[in-house]
XYZ file of C-alpha atoms in Angstrom:
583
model
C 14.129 -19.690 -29.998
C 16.796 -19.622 -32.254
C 15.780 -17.134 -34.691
C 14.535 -14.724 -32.277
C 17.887 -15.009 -30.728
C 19.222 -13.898 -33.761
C 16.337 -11.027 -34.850
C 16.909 -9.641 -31.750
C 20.386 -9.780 -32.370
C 19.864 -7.821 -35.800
C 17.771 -5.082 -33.742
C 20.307 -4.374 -31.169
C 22.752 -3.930 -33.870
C 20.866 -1.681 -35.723
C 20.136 0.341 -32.960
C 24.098 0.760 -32.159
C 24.175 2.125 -35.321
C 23.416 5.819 -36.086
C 19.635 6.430 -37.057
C 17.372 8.842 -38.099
C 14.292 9.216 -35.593
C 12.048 7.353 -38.464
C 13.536 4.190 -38.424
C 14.186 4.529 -34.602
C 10.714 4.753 -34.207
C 10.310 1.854 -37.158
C 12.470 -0.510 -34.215
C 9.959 0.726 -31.083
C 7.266 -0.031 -33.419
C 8.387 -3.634 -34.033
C 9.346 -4.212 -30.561
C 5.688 -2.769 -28.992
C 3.949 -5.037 -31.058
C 6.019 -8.162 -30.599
C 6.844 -8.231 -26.552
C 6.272 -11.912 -26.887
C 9.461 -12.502 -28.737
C 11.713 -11.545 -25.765
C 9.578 -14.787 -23.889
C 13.148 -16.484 -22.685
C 15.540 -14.040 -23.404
C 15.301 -11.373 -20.357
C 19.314 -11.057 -21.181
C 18.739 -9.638 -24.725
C 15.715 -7.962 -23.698
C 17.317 -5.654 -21.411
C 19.975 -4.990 -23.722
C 17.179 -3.955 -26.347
C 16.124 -1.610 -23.979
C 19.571 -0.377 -22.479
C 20.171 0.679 -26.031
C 16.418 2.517 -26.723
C 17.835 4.685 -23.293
C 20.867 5.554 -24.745
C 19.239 6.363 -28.304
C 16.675 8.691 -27.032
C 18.638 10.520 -24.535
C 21.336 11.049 -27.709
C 18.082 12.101 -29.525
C 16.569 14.826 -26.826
C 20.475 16.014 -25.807
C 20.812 17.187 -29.388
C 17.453 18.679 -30.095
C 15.339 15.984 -31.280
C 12.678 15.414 -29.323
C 10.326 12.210 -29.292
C 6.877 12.095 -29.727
C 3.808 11.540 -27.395
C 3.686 8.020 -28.680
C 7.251 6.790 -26.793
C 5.197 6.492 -23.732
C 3.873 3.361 -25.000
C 7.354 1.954 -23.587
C 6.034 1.510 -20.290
C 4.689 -2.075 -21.894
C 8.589 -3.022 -22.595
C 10.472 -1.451 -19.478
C 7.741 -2.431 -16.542
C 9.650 -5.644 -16.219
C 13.277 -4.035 -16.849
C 15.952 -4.577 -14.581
C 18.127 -1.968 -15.847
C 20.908 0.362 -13.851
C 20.124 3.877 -13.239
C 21.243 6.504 -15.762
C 22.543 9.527 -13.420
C 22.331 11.606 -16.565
C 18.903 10.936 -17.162
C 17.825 11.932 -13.380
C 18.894 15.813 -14.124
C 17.020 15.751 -17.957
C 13.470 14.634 -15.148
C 14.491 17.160 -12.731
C 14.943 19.927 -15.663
C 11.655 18.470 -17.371
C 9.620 18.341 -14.420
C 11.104 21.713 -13.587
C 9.929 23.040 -16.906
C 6.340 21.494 -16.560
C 5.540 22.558 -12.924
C 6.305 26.683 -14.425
C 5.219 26.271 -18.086
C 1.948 28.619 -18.632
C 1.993 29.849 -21.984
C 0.977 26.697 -23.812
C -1.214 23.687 -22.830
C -0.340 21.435 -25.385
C 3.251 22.418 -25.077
C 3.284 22.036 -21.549
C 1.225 19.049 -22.670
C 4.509 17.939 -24.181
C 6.836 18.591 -21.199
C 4.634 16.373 -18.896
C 4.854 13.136 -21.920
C 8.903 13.595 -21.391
C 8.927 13.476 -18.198
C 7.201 10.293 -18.377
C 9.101 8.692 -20.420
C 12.095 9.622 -19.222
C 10.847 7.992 -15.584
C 9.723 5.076 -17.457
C 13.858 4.857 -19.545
C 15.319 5.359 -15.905
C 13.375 2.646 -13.927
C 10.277 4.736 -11.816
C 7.749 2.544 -13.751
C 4.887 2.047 -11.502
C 5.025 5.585 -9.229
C 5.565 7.295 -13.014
C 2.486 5.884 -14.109
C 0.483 7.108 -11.222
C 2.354 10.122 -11.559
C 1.440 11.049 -15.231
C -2.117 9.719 -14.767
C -2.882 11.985 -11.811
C -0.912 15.314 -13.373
C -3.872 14.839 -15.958
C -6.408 16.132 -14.072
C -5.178 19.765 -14.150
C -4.850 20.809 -17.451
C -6.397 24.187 -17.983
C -10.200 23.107 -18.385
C -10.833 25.475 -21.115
C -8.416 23.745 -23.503
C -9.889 19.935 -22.988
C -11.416 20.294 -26.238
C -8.132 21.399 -28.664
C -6.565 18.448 -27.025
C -8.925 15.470 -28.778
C -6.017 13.920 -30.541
C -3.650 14.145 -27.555
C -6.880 12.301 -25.073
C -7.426 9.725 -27.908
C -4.123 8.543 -27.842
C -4.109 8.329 -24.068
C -6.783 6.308 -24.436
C -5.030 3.868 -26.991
C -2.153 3.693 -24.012
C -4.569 2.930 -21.047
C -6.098 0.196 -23.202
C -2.408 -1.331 -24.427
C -1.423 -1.696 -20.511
C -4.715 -2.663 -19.712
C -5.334 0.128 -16.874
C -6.524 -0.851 -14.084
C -9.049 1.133 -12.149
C -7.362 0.910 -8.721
C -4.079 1.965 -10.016
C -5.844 4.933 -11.593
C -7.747 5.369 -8.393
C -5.006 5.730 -6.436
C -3.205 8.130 -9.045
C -6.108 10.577 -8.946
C -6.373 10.502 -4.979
C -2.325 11.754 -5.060
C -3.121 14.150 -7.535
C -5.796 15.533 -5.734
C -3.939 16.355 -2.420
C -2.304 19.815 -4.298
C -5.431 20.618 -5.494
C -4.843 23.654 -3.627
C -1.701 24.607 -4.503
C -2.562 24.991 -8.482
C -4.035 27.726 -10.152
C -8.370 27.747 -10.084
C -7.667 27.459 -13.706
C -6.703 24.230 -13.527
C -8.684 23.322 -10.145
C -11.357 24.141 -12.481
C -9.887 21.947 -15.126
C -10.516 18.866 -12.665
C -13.731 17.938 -13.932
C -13.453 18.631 -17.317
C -10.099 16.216 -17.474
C -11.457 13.346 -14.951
C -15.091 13.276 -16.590
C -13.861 13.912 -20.205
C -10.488 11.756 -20.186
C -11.001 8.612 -17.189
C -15.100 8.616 -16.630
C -15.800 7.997 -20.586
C -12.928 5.217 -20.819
C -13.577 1.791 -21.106
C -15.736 -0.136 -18.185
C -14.667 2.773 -16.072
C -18.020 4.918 -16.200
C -20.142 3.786 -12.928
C -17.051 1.823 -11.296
C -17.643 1.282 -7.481
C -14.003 2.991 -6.573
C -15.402 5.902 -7.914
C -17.813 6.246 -4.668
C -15.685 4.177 -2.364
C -12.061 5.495 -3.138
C -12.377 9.239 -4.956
C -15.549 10.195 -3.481
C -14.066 10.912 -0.473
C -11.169 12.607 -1.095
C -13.167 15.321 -3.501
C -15.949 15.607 -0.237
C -13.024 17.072 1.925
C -11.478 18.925 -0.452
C -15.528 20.272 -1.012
C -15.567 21.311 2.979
C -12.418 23.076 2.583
C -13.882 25.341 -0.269
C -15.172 28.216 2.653
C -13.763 31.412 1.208
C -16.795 33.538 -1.134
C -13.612 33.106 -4.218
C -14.073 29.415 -3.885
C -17.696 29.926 -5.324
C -16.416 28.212 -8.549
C -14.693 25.406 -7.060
C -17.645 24.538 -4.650
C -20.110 24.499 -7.335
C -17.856 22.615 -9.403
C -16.789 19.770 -7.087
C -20.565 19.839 -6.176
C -21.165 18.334 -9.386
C -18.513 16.294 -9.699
C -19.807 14.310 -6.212
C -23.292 14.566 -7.837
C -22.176 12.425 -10.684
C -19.652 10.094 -9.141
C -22.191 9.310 -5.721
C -25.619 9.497 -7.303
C -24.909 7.447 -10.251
C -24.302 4.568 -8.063
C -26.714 5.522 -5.415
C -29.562 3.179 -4.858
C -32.073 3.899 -1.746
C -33.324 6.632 0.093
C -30.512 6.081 2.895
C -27.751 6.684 0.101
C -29.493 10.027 -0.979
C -29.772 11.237 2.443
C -25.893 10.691 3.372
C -25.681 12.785 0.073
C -27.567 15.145 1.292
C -26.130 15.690 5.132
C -22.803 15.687 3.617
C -22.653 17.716 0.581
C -26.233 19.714 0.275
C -26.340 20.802 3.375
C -22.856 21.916 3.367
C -23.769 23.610 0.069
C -26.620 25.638 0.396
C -25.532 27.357 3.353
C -22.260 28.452 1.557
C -24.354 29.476 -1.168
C -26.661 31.045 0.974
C -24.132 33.031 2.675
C -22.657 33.853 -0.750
C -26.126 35.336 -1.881
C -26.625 37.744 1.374
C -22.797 39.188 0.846
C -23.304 40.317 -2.833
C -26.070 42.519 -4.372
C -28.376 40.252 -5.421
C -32.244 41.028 -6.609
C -33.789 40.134 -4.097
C -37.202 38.030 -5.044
C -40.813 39.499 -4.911
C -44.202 38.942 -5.185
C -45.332 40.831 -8.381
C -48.717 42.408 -8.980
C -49.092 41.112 -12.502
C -52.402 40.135 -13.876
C -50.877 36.051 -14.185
C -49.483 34.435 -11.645
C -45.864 33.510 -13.408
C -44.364 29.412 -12.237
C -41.291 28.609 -13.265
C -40.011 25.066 -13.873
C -36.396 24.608 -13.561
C -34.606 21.367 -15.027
C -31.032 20.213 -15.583
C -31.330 19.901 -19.154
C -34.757 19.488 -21.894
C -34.733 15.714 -23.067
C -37.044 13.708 -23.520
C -36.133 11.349 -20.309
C -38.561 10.018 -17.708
C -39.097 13.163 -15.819
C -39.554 15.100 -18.801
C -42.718 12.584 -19.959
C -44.184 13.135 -16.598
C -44.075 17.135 -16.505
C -44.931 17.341 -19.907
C -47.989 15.204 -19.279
C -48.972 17.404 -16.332
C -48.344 20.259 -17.956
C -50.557 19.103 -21.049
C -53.935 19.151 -19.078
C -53.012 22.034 -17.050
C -52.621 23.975 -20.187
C -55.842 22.708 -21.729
C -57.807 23.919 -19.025
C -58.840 27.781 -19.638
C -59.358 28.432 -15.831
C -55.778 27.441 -15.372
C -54.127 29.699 -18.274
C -56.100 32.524 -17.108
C -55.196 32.404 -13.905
C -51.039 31.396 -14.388
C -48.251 31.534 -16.828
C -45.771 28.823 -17.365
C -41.961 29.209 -17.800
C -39.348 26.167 -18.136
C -35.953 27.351 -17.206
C -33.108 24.817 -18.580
C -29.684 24.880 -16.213
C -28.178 23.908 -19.918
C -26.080 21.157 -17.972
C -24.268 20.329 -21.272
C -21.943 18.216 -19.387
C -24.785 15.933 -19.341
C -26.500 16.501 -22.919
C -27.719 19.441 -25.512
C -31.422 20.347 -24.930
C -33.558 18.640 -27.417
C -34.787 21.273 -29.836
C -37.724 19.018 -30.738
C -38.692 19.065 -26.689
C -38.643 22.558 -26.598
C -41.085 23.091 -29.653
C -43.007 20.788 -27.751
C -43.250 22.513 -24.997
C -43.591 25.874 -26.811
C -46.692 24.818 -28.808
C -48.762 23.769 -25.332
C -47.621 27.461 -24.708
C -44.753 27.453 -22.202
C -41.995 29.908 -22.053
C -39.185 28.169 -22.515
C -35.838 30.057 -21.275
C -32.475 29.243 -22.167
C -30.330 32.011 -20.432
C -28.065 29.585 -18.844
C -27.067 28.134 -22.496
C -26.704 32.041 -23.595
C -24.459 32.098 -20.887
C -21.891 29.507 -21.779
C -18.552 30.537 -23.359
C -19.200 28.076 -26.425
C -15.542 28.027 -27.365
C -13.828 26.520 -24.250
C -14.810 22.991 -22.846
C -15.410 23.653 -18.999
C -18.629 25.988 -18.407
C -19.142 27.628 -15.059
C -22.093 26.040 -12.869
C -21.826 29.587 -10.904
C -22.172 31.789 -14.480
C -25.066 29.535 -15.658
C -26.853 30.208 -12.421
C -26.990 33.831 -11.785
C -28.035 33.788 -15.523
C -31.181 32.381 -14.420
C -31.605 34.027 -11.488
C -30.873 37.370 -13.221
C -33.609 35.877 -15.525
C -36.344 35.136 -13.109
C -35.964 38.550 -11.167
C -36.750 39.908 -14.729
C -39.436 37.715 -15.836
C -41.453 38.348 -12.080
C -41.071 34.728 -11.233
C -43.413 34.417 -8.458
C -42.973 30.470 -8.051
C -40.110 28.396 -8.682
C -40.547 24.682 -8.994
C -37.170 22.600 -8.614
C -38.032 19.436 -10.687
C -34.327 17.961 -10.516
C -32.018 17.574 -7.285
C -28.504 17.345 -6.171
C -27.108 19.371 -8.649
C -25.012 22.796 -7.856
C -27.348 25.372 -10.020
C -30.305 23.974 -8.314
C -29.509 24.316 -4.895
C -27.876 28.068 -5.365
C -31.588 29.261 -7.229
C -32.828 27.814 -3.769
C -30.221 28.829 -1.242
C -30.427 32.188 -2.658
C -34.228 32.092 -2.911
C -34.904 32.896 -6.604
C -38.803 33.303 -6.406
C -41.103 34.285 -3.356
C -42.420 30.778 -3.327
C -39.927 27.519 -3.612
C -41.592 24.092 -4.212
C -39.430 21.229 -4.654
C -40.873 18.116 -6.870
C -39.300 14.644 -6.353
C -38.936 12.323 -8.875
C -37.516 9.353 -6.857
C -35.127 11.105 -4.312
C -37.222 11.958 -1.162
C -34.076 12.594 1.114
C -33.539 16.075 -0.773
C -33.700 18.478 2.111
C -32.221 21.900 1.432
C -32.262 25.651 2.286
C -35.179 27.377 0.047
C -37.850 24.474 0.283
C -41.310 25.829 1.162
C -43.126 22.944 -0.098
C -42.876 19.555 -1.230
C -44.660 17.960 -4.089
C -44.764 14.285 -5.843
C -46.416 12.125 -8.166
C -44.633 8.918 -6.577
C -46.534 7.389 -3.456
C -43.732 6.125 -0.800
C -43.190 6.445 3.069
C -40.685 9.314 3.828
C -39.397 11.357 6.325
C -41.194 14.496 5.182
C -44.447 15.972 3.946
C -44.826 15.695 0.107
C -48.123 16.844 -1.575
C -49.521 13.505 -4.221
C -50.836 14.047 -7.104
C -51.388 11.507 -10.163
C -49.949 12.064 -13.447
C -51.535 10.126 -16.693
C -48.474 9.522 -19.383
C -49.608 10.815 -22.817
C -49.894 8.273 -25.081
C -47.721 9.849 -27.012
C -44.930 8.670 -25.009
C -46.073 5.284 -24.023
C -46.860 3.872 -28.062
C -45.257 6.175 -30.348
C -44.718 3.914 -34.453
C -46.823 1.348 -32.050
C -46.439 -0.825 -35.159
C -42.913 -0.572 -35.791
C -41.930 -1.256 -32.459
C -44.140 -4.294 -32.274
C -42.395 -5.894 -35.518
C -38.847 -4.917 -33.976
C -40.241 -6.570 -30.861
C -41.317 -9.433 -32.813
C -37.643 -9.581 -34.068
C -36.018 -9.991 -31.067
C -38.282 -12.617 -29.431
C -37.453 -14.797 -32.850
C -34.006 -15.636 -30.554
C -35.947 -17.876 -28.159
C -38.470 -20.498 -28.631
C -42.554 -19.456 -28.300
C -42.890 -21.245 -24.931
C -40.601 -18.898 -22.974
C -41.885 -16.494 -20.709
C -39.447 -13.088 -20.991
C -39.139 -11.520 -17.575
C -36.568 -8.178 -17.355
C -36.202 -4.452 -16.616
C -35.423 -1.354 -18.344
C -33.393 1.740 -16.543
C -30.091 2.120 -15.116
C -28.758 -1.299 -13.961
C -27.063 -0.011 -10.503
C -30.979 -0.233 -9.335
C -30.588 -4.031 -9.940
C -26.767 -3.924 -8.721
C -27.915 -5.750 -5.101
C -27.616 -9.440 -3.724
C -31.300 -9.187 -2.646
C -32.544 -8.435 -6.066
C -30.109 -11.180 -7.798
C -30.364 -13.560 -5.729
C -34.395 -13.177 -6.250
C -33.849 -13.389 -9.900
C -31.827 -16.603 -9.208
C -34.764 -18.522 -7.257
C -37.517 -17.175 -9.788
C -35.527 -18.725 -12.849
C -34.381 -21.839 -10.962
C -38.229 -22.689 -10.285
C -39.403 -21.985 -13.544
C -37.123 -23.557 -15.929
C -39.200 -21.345 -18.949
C -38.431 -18.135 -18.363
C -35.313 -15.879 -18.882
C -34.491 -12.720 -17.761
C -33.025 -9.459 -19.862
C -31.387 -6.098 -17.991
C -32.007 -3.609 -20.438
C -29.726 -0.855 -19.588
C -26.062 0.161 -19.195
C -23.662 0.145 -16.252
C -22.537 -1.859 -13.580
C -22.258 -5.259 -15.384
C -19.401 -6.611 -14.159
C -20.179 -6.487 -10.844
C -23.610 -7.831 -11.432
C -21.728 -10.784 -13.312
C -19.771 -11.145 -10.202
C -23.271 -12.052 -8.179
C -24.525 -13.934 -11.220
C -21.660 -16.039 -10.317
C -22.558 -15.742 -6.856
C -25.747 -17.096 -7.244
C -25.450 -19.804 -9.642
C -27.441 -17.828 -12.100
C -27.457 -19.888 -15.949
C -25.647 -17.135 -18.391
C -27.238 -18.684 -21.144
C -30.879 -17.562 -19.442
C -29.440 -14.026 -18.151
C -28.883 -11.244 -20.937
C -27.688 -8.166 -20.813
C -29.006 -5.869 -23.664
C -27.481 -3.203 -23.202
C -28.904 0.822 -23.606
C -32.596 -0.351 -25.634
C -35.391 1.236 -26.940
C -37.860 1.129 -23.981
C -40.683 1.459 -26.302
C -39.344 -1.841 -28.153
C -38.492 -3.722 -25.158
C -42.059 -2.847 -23.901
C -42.920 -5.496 -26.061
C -40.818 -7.857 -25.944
C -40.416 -8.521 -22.202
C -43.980 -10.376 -20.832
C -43.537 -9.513 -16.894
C -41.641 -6.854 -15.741
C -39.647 -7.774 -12.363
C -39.059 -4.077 -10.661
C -35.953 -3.386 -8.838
C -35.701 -2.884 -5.213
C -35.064 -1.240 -2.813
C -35.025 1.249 -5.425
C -37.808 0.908 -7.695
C -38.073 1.476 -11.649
C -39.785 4.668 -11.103
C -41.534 5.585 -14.868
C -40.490 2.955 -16.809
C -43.005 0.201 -15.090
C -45.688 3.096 -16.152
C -44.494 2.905 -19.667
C -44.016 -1.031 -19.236
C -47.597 -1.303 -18.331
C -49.316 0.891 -21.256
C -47.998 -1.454 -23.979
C -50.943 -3.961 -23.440
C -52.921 -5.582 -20.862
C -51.165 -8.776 -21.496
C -48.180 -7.084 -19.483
C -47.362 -7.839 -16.049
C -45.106 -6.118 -13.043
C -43.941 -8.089 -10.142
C -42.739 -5.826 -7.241
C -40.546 -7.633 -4.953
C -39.791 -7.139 -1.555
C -36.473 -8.581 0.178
């Protein structure tokens, strides 16, 4: 105790003592990294920190001003009991002043918000600053998210230091979002761009519950107040935002109808509307000698869907009555906020003969980070009145380009195909097709779809000795049971607690969740339910086509099953087993 006394005591003289902003920074450094030495002495402490006040307001009141990294202070003065600086109030109001008008420069205004902060940290706001600076995040100018990496990274670093919490953050982006009227549509536009780029992709934050159950909310009504045809933008925008945040945690039919009546609905007929008040092509039958279809997806990657339509589209191709008779196009909505289209799938493609059109991607202003949802769709629609589209199948759902092509009827024939979500009910839908087999509210044509090969055993050999590799960490006697996808399908008490009774009555067995997501609040029911965590494993994002083989009975989710991954499960052998359970 002693000789912290006195280092302490050395600091706090040095700091009385004039400095150049290096070793001023040198003391911060020191101080940041060792909080525990003021353990005891809350006296000294605050005079520490009195004296860091004093130095940087000397620093900024002659010119010098501090960099982005002083707002790693927070740490040191979130326990401060210090008096109020009077002076320091008028340097936030000028600062905050400055920020509010600032346009010329992002990163400098970038600068002027990082001040501000600090200087509410140095004058005692330390928890309302914090939610403050997190929510003024969101509207940066979209366009310029990607020439501020550095400055994101090193936010990062800070939420990670002070060990962020998702409710305060939460509750910092549902403030925020109340002027999201009052800013410019640059930076309404910005919103997604900054609260995807900067809060989705940090940490465990991707797939947290408050997402749905505290921000969801607040971006539906600001969504229903979007009714003017300027707000096109800002509809199609928060559209997608909703999209992500609902449907990533969205697991039965029930969820994606609630979607649906609240935000599709709402959509199409705004986009609707939008499409009868401006000069739009209107859509045709042509008298060509092929009739033309048109497949329209979010994005070309080899997922799940993509197996499945390629399959189809395979033996459809093959078949000489078919290609005389129609011509095949694959439209991609380019939704790069999600992924690049895979070149390698679009050879693919090519080669069976399919059109592939990318007119959305030509579309997309390559040098900025936000890309317009509205821009990419009337490139395609543009596109389709060109090409003589004369039907358009909608092979994705609940996303903003989709609906619009359908609102504002893009071919003389719309058929929607479902890949899971049976609740999609929207202006535009003539018919309604699927290769899944469930009960649902509305008429859906079957068909069956075979899985190429291809897809289910591709380096068959190589994936078996991975396989082989893996099983090496348990004994030969146990039986692997498990599931591969998105683990918010497995993110229920019915399901765990299932999982729980299976591996309590057979002591052999074990159980892997291959996939990413959600896993603390599964750990939470693993708890719950007395489940062993030396017989529960998560793998994390896996090769499917390894995993195939190493799991020996696949247990499928519910209520929301696996969809095309038990397909692919089942092709790696007939040693391989699926269990559907029921509640």
């Amino acid at each position: 105790m002693e000789n912290k006394n006195e280092y302490l005591l050395a600091l706090l003289d040095k700091l009385g003592s004039p400095l150049a902003i290096e070793d001023f920074r040198a003391i911060v450094d020191v101080l940041l990294g060792k909080s525990e030495l003021f353990l005891g002495l809350e006296d000294l402490r605050d005079k520490l920190l009195f004296s860091i006040r004093e130095k940087i307001y000397d620093y900024v009141k002659t010119g010098t001003l501090v960099d982005n990294s002083f707002i790693n202070l927070w740490q040191l003065y979130k326990n401060a009991n210090l008096p109020k600086k009077e002076e320091l109030d008028n340097f936030i109001y000028l600062f905050e002043k400055q920020y509010r008008l600032y346009c010329y420069d992002e990163k400098e205004k970038f600068i002027f918000l990082h001040l501000t902060f600090i200087f509410k940290i140095l004058n005692g706001d330390v928890d309302n600053s914090l939610r403050w600076f997190l929510g003024e995040h969101i509207y940066f100018h979209g366009q310029k998210y990607h020439e501020m990496d550095n400055q994101t990274q090193a936010l990062k670093d800070f939420f990670s230091k002070i060990s962020l919490s998702f409710d305060t953050l939460s509750e910092a982006i549902s403030a925020a979002l109340q002027r999201y009227f009052e800013v410019s549509k640059e930076e309404r536009l910005g919103v997604v761009t900054w609260i995807l780029g900067l809060y989705w992709n940090y940490g465990d934050f991707e797939n947290h519950p408050l997402w749905k159950s505290k921000i969801y909310g607040v971006l539906l009504k600001l969504f229903e107040k979007c009714t003017l045809e300027e707000h096109i933008e800002e509809k199609m925008s928060l559209h997608f935002l909703m999209s992500h945040i609902y449907l990533n945690r969205a697991q039965t039919q029930e969820e994606f109808a609630l979607f649906n009546e609240e935000v599709e609905q709402n959509a199409t007929v705004f986009y609707e509307k939008w499409a009868l008040q401006h000069p739009l092509t209107q859509a045709k039958k042509h008298s060509g000698a092929k009739h033309k279809i048109a497949l329209l997806k979010d994005r070309i990657v080899e997922n799940s869907p993509f197996k499945v339509e390629f399959s189809l589209l395979h033996v459809l191709l093959s078949e000489k009555e078919f290609v005389d008779k129609y011509e095949v196009y694959v439209y991609s909505m380019a939704l790069i906020e999600k992924s690049l289209d895979d070149q390698k799938c679009i050879e693919k493609l090519e080669k069976l003969g399919v059109v592939v059109r990318q007119v959305a991607f030509e579309s997309l202003n390559l040098y900025g980070y936000f890309q317009s949802h509205f821009t990419r769709a009337l490139a395609i629609y543009d596109d389709m009145q060109k090409e003589s589209i004369d039907t358009a199948i909608l092979a994705t759902n609940n996303f903003p380009i989709g609906s619009f092509l359908f609102a504002a009827r893009c071919a003389p024939k719309q058929i929607f195909w479902s890949h899971g979500n049976f609740a999609y009910d929207i202006k535009g839908i003539d018919k309604r097709i699927s290769h899944f087999h469930r009960e649902n509210p509305y008429t859906y044509e079957r068909f069956d779809v075979s899985i190429l090969d291809e897809f289910h055993k591709p380096e068959e050999e190589k994936h078996k000795a991975m396989a082989k590799e893996i099983r090496k960490r348990w004994s030969e006697d146990i039986v692997v049971l498990g599931s591969i996808g998105r683990l918010v399908k497995m993110d229920n008490d019915e399901y765990i607690s299932t999982i729980a009774q299976i591996l309590k009555e057979n002591p052999n067995t074990i159980y892997l969740a291959c996939g990413s997501g959600h896993e603390e609040s599964i750990k939470q029911k693993l708890v719950k339910y007395d489940v062993p965590m030396d017989r529960f494993f998560f793998e994390g994002f896996v090769n499917a086509h390894v995993y195939g083989y190493v799991i020996d009975v696949y247990l499928n989710t519910f209520p929301e099953p696996s969809g095309e991954a038990v397909g692919e499960f089942l092709k790696k052998g007939e040693d391989k087993f699926v269990v559907s359970l029921e509640a």
